[in-house]
Each structure stands twice: as structure tokens, then as C-alpha cells.
Amino acid sequence: MKFLCLPGAYGSAKNFSVQLGPFAEHMEKRGLATFTYAQGEHEVDPPAGWEHYFGSRPLYRFLDASERDAFEALRRVRQLPRGLTPEATLRLFEDKTSSVTESFKKQFRTALDRIRQVIDEDPEIDAILGYSEGAMLAASILYEEHQNWVKDQFGIFFSGTPPLAMEPDGSLVAKLADECTSAIDIPTFHVFGSNDPLMYSAVALYNVCNQDTATLWDHGLGHLVPRDAETVSELGGILQAVMLKADKGLIAGTDTPITDFTDFSSESGISDRSDK
């Protein structure tokens, strides 16, 4: 498979190739995949105090959020009540339809069209990988494919977010499992960390994918792409088994969406290394 890789906010194709480097190299050595990279078109400055965190400049986003507080979600999530479903948690963060500007909708459509163009121009691309903001765009691309066409055959999401979609009434909404049938039918692999304060978002993305072809794996860390040799090796081994099963149509997930994400035990059917 050849994956198109989409970085998170304040990333770039160059920096993401470094960030994903240990994983990509491991997968290539296993003969499982090759990787190519894209980036957003909005050049941005990193948040104050994080000037050296995101790597060398220039930095980009797929969606311009310069008027928003980059860390608002992190501050709010610490005050949320426990026991909410991932979907209920996300709704507490949803913007009202009136606050989603026409400019933002246009940016979203443009970002999807640019990613779609990259995919269409390279006949070897048959899979997609995204991290954080890039994972949301990747999921949105796969949702549109589910509705209209199919080229990509596999999706990998690191610290993902459910897809956004334009509704017939012009609203831009997140597709959530308790409001719609599975939005993404192809095999998907969801990598998240149980120490990520935004883990509810990754689980909500997993929930809205076809549960027969989705796999969720907890690396036990935070909102990041794992780079240490042990985690990368374990991740590669699990992915190899999942991808081989996907090729044969034998993949099976946990069968039902996850409604309580406060305890990721081995009994949940989720691949987990958080206690290692």
C-alpha cells in the first residue's frame, strides 16, 4: 500500500516525515507500505510558548484557526464530568451552526479538494494516514468516498477526530456514531494514547467506522505519534496482522461502539499496551 500522510496542526510535510519516520521506516522494512506527504496551505505561527515544539518553520494548517484559542479544548476538557460517551463529550465542544462561518466552510471544502487532487494525481496512492487535524481531514475524505466513490482501501489515524461533512442544508457537522450508521466502511486502524486528554475524539472516530473492519490500539502515551523502538515494533506487528486480514476480508473489530472510555482493559477487545 502507498499511504498519503497528512500532518497535524502546526505541521508540514517535511516535519511530519521526520515525526513519522521511525514508524514509516519500520513499515517499509516489513514490505507493508510506502509513504508520501502533503500539508495544509495556511502558513501559521506556533502558539506563544510553543515556538520550538513543532519543528522547523514554515508551519502549516489545513484549516485557518488563527482567531481561535489553540488550547481552549485542553482547558475545557479538564472540567468535564466523567462517564460521558465520546459522542456526548464532543457535543460539549461543538460550535453552533451559526458560528461556523462561510469562510471556514470554504476552507474545509478547499482542503478536501486539494487532498483529493493529490490522491487522484498519484495512481499508486491507495491508503491514507492522518495525525490530529490531518486525521480529521483523512476521515472526512474517507466519508466522502463512502458516499461517492472508493479508491483508498485502508486508513490509519493517530489521535483522530470524527469526519466533518457538509449537510444538504449547508451546515458543517461532525458525523457521530449515535446519530448515523457507519460513516467509513473500509478497514481502519486507530492509534491513540490513554494519557491523551483528547482521547474521546479518537474513540468517537473509531465508533463511527465499520466495527467489523476497525481496530483500536492504545499506546498508553499522550497526543503524539509513537517513535520509540519498542512501541513502533509492536505497532508494526499488529498492523501487519490487521492489513493481511484486511486483504483477505477476515478482519474483525470489537463488534460494538465504545460508550465508556474510562477503562481500557484487555476485556474490551482493544489492543492495549498502556500498562507496559
C-alpha positions as a Markdown table, in Angstrom:
| # | Residue | x | y | z |
|---|---|---|---|---|
| 1 | Met | 0.0 | 0.0 | 0.0 |
| 2 | Lys | 1.0 | 3.6 | -0.6 |
| 3 | Phe | -0.2 | 6.0 | 2.1 |
| 4 | Leu | -0.8 | 9.7 | 1.7 |
| 5 | Cys | 0.2 | 11.2 | 5.1 |
| 6 | Leu | -1.5 | 14.3 | 6.5 |
| 7 | Pro | 0.2 | 16.1 | 9.4 |
| 8 | Gly | -1.5 | 17.7 | 12.4 |
| 9 | Ala | -1.9 | 21.4 | 13.0 |
| 10 | Tyr | 1.3 | 23.4 | 13.0 |
| 11 | Gly | 3.0 | 20.8 | 10.9 |
| 12 | Ser | 4.4 | 20.4 | 7.5 |
| 13 | Ala | 5.1 | 17.6 | 5.1 |
| 14 | Lys | 8.8 | 17.9 | 5.9 |
| 15 | Asn | 8.4 | 17.8 | 9.7 |
| 16 | Phe | 5.8 | 15.0 | 9.5 |
| 17 | Ser | 8.1 | 12.8 | 7.5 |
| 18 | Val | 10.5 | 13.2 | 10.5 |
| 19 | Gln | 7.9 | 12.7 | 13.1 |
| 20 | Leu | 6.5 | 9.6 | 11.4 |
| 21 | Gly | 10.0 | 8.5 | 10.4 |
| 22 | Pro | 10.6 | 5.5 | 12.7 |
| 23 | Phe | 7.1 | 4.1 | 12.0 |
| 24 | Ala | 7.3 | 4.6 | 8.3 |
| 25 | Glu | 10.8 | 3.1 | 8.1 |
| 26 | His | 9.6 | 0.1 | 10.1 |
| 27 | Met | 6.6 | -0.4 | 7.8 |
| 28 | Glu | 8.7 | -0.1 | 4.7 |
| 29 | Lys | 11.3 | -2.7 | 6.0 |
| 30 | Arg | 8.4 | -5.1 | 6.6 |
| 31 | Gly | 7.4 | -4.5 | 3.0 |
| 32 | Leu | 3.9 | -3.4 | 4.1 |
| 33 | Ala | 3.7 | 0.2 | 2.8 |
| 34 | Thr | 5.3 | 3.3 | 1.3 |
| 35 | Phe | 4.6 | 6.8 | 2.3 |
| 36 | Thr | 4.1 | 10.2 | 0.6 |
| 37 | Tyr | 3.3 | 13.5 | 2.4 |
| 38 | Ala | 1.1 | 16.5 | 1.9 |
| 39 | Gln | 0.5 | 19.6 | 4.0 |
| 40 | Gly | -2.0 | 22.5 | 4.5 |
| 41 | Glu | -1.9 | 25.7 | 2.6 |
| 42 | His | -2.3 | 28.1 | 5.6 |
| 43 | Glu | 1.1 | 29.2 | 6.9 |
| 44 | Val | 0.8 | 29.8 | 10.7 |
| 45 | Asp | 2.9 | 30.7 | 13.7 |
| 46 | Pro | 3.0 | 28.3 | 16.6 |
| 47 | Pro | 1.2 | 29.3 | 19.8 |
| 48 | Ala | 3.0 | 31.5 | 22.2 |
| 49 | Gly | 5.3 | 29.5 | 24.4 |
| 50 | Trp | 5.5 | 26.6 | 21.9 |
| 51 | Glu | 7.8 | 28.2 | 19.4 |
| 52 | His | 10.3 | 25.3 | 19.4 |
| 53 | Tyr | 7.8 | 22.4 | 19.9 |
| 54 | Phe | 6.5 | 21.9 | 16.4 |
| 55 | Gly | 9.8 | 21.7 | 14.5 |
| 56 | Ser | 11.4 | 23.9 | 11.8 |
| 57 | Arg | 9.4 | 26.5 | 10.0 |
| 58 | Pro | 7.4 | 27.2 | 7.9 |
| 59 | Leu | 4.4 | 25.5 | 9.7 |
| 60 | Tyr | 1.0 | 25.0 | 8.2 |
| 61 | Arg | -2.6 | 24.1 | 8.9 |
| 62 | Phe | -5.2 | 22.7 | 6.6 |
| 63 | Leu | -7.8 | 25.0 | 8.2 |
| 64 | Asp | -7.1 | 28.5 | 9.4 |
| 65 | Ala | -7.9 | 28.8 | 13.1 |
| 66 | Ser | -5.9 | 31.9 | 13.8 |
| 67 | Glu | -8.9 | 33.6 | 15.5 |
| 68 | Arg | -9.4 | 30.7 | 17.9 |
| 69 | Asp | -7.6 | 29.8 | 21.1 |
| 70 | Ala | -5.3 | 26.9 | 20.3 |
| 71 | Phe | -5.6 | 25.3 | 23.8 |
| 72 | Glu | -9.2 | 26.1 | 24.6 |
| 73 | Ala | -10.2 | 22.4 | 24.2 |
| 74 | Leu | -7.5 | 21.3 | 26.6 |
| 75 | Arg | -8.6 | 23.7 | 29.3 |
| 76 | Arg | -12.2 | 22.8 | 28.9 |
| 77 | Val | -11.7 | 19.0 | 28.9 |
| 78 | Arg | -10.2 | 19.1 | 32.3 |
| 79 | Gln | -13.5 | 20.3 | 33.7 |
| 80 | Leu | -15.8 | 17.7 | 32.0 |
| 81 | Pro | -17.8 | 15.3 | 34.1 |
| 82 | Arg | -16.6 | 11.7 | 33.9 |
| 83 | Gly | -18.8 | 8.9 | 32.5 |
| 84 | Leu | -19.9 | 10.7 | 29.3 |
| 85 | Thr | -19.8 | 8.8 | 26.0 |
| 86 | Pro | -17.2 | 10.1 | 23.5 |
| 87 | Glu | -20.1 | 11.4 | 21.4 |
| 88 | Ala | -21.6 | 13.3 | 24.3 |
| 89 | Thr | -18.2 | 14.7 | 25.2 |
| 90 | Leu | -17.7 | 16.0 | 21.6 |
| 91 | Arg | -21.1 | 17.7 | 21.6 |
| 92 | Leu | -20.0 | 19.8 | 24.5 |
| 93 | Phe | -17.3 | 21.2 | 22.2 |
| 94 | Glu | -19.3 | 21.6 | 19.1 |
| 95 | Asp | -19.7 | 25.1 | 17.6 |
| 96 | Lys | -23.2 | 26.1 | 16.9 |
| 97 | Thr | -24.1 | 26.1 | 13.2 |
| 98 | Ser | -24.3 | 29.9 | 13.2 |
| 99 | Ser | -20.6 | 30.2 | 14.4 |
| 100 | Val | -19.2 | 28.0 | 11.6 |
| 101 | Thr | -18.5 | 30.8 | 9.1 |
| 102 | Glu | -18.9 | 30.6 | 5.4 |
| 103 | Ser | -15.2 | 31.3 | 5.2 |
| 104 | Phe | -14.4 | 28.2 | 7.3 |
| 105 | Lys | -16.7 | 26.0 | 5.2 |
| 106 | Lys | -14.9 | 27.2 | 2.1 |
| 107 | Gln | -11.6 | 26.4 | 3.7 |
| 108 | Phe | -12.8 | 23.0 | 4.6 |
| 109 | Arg | -14.0 | 22.3 | 1.1 |
| 110 | Thr | -10.8 | 23.6 | -0.5 |
| 111 | Ala | -8.7 | 21.5 | 1.8 |
| 112 | Leu | -10.6 | 18.3 | 0.9 |
| 113 | Asp | -10.4 | 19.1 | -2.8 |
| 114 | Arg | -6.6 | 19.7 | -2.6 |
| 115 | Ile | -6.1 | 16.4 | -0.8 |
| 116 | Arg | -8.4 | 14.7 | -3.3 |
| 117 | Gln | -6.4 | 16.1 | -6.1 |
| 118 | Val | -3.1 | 14.7 | -4.7 |
| 119 | Ile | -4.7 | 11.3 | -4.4 |
| 120 | Asp | -6.1 | 11.4 | -7.9 |
| 121 | Glu | -2.8 | 12.5 | -9.4 |
| 122 | Asp | -0.9 | 9.6 | -8.0 |
| 123 | Pro | -2.4 | 6.2 | -9.1 |
| 124 | Glu | -0.3 | 4.4 | -6.5 |
| 125 | Ile | -1.9 | 6.0 | -3.5 |
| 126 | Asp | -4.5 | 3.6 | -2.2 |
| 127 | Ala | -4.5 | 4.4 | 1.5 |
| 128 | Ile | -4.5 | 7.4 | 3.8 |
| 129 | Leu | -2.9 | 8.2 | 7.2 |
| 130 | Gly | -3.5 | 11.3 | 9.3 |
| 131 | Tyr | -2.5 | 12.7 | 12.7 |
| 132 | Ser | -4.7 | 15.0 | 14.7 |
| 133 | Glu | -6.0 | 17.7 | 12.3 |
| 134 | Gly | -4.7 | 15.6 | 9.4 |
| 135 | Ala | -6.7 | 12.6 | 10.8 |
| 136 | Met | -9.9 | 14.6 | 10.7 |
| 137 | Leu | -9.3 | 15.6 | 7.1 |
| 138 | Ala | -8.4 | 12.0 | 6.3 |
| 139 | Ala | -11.6 | 10.7 | 7.9 |
| 140 | Ser | -13.6 | 13.4 | 6.0 |
| 141 | Ile | -12.1 | 12.2 | 2.7 |
| 142 | Leu | -13.0 | 8.6 | 3.5 |
| 143 | Tyr | -16.5 | 9.6 | 4.5 |
| 144 | Glu | -16.9 | 11.3 | 1.1 |
| 145 | Glu | -15.6 | 8.2 | -0.6 |
| 146 | His | -18.1 | 6.1 | 1.3 |
| 147 | Gln | -20.8 | 8.3 | -0.2 |
| 148 | Asn | -19.5 | 8.7 | -3.8 |
| 149 | Trp | -16.5 | 6.6 | -4.8 |
| 150 | Val | -13.9 | 4.3 | -3.5 |
| 151 | Lys | -10.1 | 4.5 | -4.2 |
| 152 | Asp | -8.5 | 4.3 | -0.7 |
| 153 | Gln | -8.5 | 0.8 | 0.8 |
| 154 | Phe | -7.1 | 1.4 | 4.3 |
| 155 | Gly | -7.0 | 4.3 | 6.8 |
| 156 | Ile | -4.6 | 4.8 | 9.7 |
| 157 | Phe | -5.5 | 7.5 | 12.3 |
| 158 | Phe | -3.2 | 8.8 | 15.0 |
| 159 | Ser | -5.1 | 10.8 | 17.7 |
| 160 | Gly | -8.0 | 11.1 | 15.3 |
| 161 | Thr | -11.3 | 13.1 | 15.2 |
| 162 | Pro | -14.6 | 12.1 | 13.5 |
| 163 | Pro | -15.2 | 13.3 | 10.0 |
| 164 | Leu | -16.8 | 16.6 | 9.2 |
| 165 | Ala | -19.4 | 16.7 | 6.4 |
| 166 | Met | -21.5 | 19.3 | 4.6 |
| 167 | Glu | -25.2 | 18.6 | 5.0 |
| 168 | Pro | -27.9 | 19.4 | 2.4 |
| 169 | Asp | -28.9 | 22.5 | 4.4 |
| 170 | Gly | -25.4 | 23.9 | 4.2 |
| 171 | Ser | -24.4 | 23.1 | 7.8 |
| 172 | Leu | -21.0 | 21.5 | 8.6 |
| 173 | Val | -21.3 | 18.8 | 11.1 |
| 174 | Ala | -19.3 | 16.0 | 12.8 |
| 175 | Lys | -20.5 | 12.5 | 11.9 |
| 176 | Leu | -21.1 | 10.7 | 15.2 |
| 177 | Ala | -21.9 | 7.1 | 15.8 |
| 178 | Asp | -25.1 | 7.7 | 17.8 |
| 179 | Glu | -26.6 | 9.8 | 15.0 |
| 180 | Cys | -25.7 | 7.9 | 11.9 |
| 181 | Thr | -24.8 | 4.5 | 10.5 |
| 182 | Ser | -21.1 | 3.7 | 10.0 |
| 183 | Ala | -19.6 | 6.6 | 8.0 |
| 184 | Ile | -16.4 | 4.8 | 6.9 |
| 185 | Asp | -16.6 | 1.2 | 5.7 |
| 186 | Ile | -13.1 | 0.4 | 4.6 |
| 187 | Pro | -10.6 | -1.2 | 7.1 |
| 188 | Thr | -9.3 | 1.4 | 9.6 |
| 189 | Phe | -6.6 | 1.3 | 12.3 |
| 190 | His | -6.9 | 3.8 | 15.2 |
| 191 | Val | -3.9 | 4.7 | 17.3 |
| 192 | Phe | -4.5 | 6.7 | 20.5 |
| 193 | Gly | -3.0 | 7.2 | 23.9 |
| 194 | Ser | -4.9 | 6.7 | 27.2 |
| 195 | Asn | -3.0 | 9.7 | 28.6 |
| 196 | Asp | -4.2 | 12.0 | 25.8 |
| 197 | Pro | -6.8 | 14.4 | 27.3 |
| 198 | Leu | -8.4 | 14.4 | 23.8 |
| 199 | Met | -8.8 | 10.6 | 23.6 |
| 200 | Tyr | -12.6 | 10.9 | 23.5 |
| 201 | Ser | -12.2 | 12.3 | 20.0 |
| 202 | Ala | -10.1 | 9.3 | 18.8 |
| 203 | Val | -12.6 | 6.9 | 20.2 |
| 204 | Ala | -15.5 | 8.7 | 18.6 |
| 205 | Leu | -13.8 | 8.4 | 15.2 |
| 206 | Tyr | -13.3 | 4.6 | 15.9 |
| 207 | Asn | -17.0 | 4.3 | 16.8 |
| 208 | Val | -18.3 | 5.9 | 13.6 |
| 209 | Cys | -16.2 | 3.4 | 11.5 |
| 210 | Asn | -17.5 | 0.0 | 10.5 |
| 211 | Gln | -17.0 | -2.1 | 13.6 |
| 212 | Asp | -16.3 | -5.2 | 11.6 |
| 213 | Thr | -13.2 | -3.6 | 10.0 |
| 214 | Ala | -11.9 | -1.2 | 12.6 |
| 215 | Thr | -9.2 | -1.8 | 15.1 |
| 216 | Leu | -8.3 | 0.4 | 18.1 |
| 217 | Trp | -4.8 | 0.4 | 19.7 |
| 218 | Asp | -3.8 | 2.2 | 22.8 |
| 219 | His | 0.0 | 3.0 | 23.1 |
| 220 | Gly | -0.5 | 4.3 | 26.6 |
| 221 | Leu | 1.1 | 7.7 | 25.9 |
| 222 | Gly | -0.3 | 11.1 | 25.0 |
| 223 | His | -1.4 | 13.1 | 21.9 |
| 224 | Leu | 1.5 | 12.0 | 19.7 |
| 225 | Val | 2.9 | 9.7 | 17.1 |
| 226 | Pro | 4.9 | 7.0 | 18.9 |
| 227 | Arg | 8.6 | 7.0 | 17.9 |
| 228 | Asp | 10.4 | 4.7 | 20.4 |
| 229 | Ala | 11.6 | 1.4 | 19.0 |
| 230 | Glu | 9.6 | -0.9 | 21.3 |
| 231 | Thr | 6.3 | 0.8 | 20.6 |
| 232 | Val | 6.9 | 1.1 | 16.9 |
| 233 | Ser | 7.9 | -2.6 | 16.6 |
| 234 | Glu | 4.7 | -3.7 | 18.4 |
| 235 | Leu | 2.6 | -1.3 | 16.4 |
| 236 | Gly | 4.1 | -2.6 | 13.1 |
| 237 | Gly | 3.5 | -6.2 | 14.1 |
| 238 | Ile | -0.2 | -5.6 | 14.9 |
| 239 | Leu | -0.7 | -3.6 | 11.8 |
| 240 | Gln | 0.9 | -6.3 | 9.7 |
| 241 | Ala | -1.6 | -8.8 | 11.0 |
| 242 | Val | -4.5 | -6.4 | 10.5 |
| 243 | Met | -3.5 | -5.5 | 7.0 |
| 244 | Leu | -3.1 | -9.1 | 6.0 |
| 245 | Lys | -6.6 | -9.9 | 7.4 |
| 246 | Ala | -8.0 | -6.9 | 5.6 |
| 247 | Asp | -6.6 | -8.1 | 2.3 |
| 248 | Lys | -8.3 | -11.4 | 2.9 |
| 249 | Gly | -11.6 | -9.9 | 4.2 |
| 250 | Leu | -11.1 | -11.6 | 7.6 |
| 251 | Ile | -10.7 | -8.5 | 9.8 |
| 252 | Ala | -13.0 | -8.2 | 12.8 |
| 253 | Gly | -13.1 | -5.4 | 15.3 |
| 254 | Thr | -14.8 | -5.2 | 18.7 |
| 255 | Asp | -18.3 | -5.5 | 17.1 |
| 256 | Thr | -19.9 | -2.6 | 19.0 |
| 257 | Pro | -19.1 | 1.0 | 19.5 |
| 258 | Ile | -17.4 | 2.1 | 22.8 |
| 259 | Thr | -19.6 | 4.1 | 25.0 |
| 260 | Asp | -17.5 | 4.2 | 28.2 |
| 261 | Phe | -13.8 | 5.1 | 27.5 |
| 262 | Thr | -12.8 | 5.5 | 31.2 |
| 263 | Asp | -11.3 | 2.0 | 31.4 |
| 264 | Phe | -9.5 | 0.4 | 28.5 |
| 265 | Ser | -8.9 | -3.1 | 29.8 |
| 266 | Ser | -8.0 | -6.2 | 27.9 |
| 267 | Glu | -11.6 | -7.4 | 28.2 |
| 268 | Ser | -12.7 | -4.6 | 26.0 |
| 269 | Gly | -11.3 | -6.3 | 22.9 |
| 270 | Ile | -9.0 | -3.3 | 22.3 |
| 271 | Ser | -5.3 | -3.8 | 21.6 |
| 272 | Asp | -3.6 | -2.2 | 24.6 |
| 273 | Arg | -0.1 | -1.6 | 25.9 |
| 274 | Ser | -0.9 | 1.2 | 28.4 |
| 275 | Asp | 0.2 | -1.0 | 31.3 |
| 276 | Lys | 3.5 | -2.0 | 29.7 |
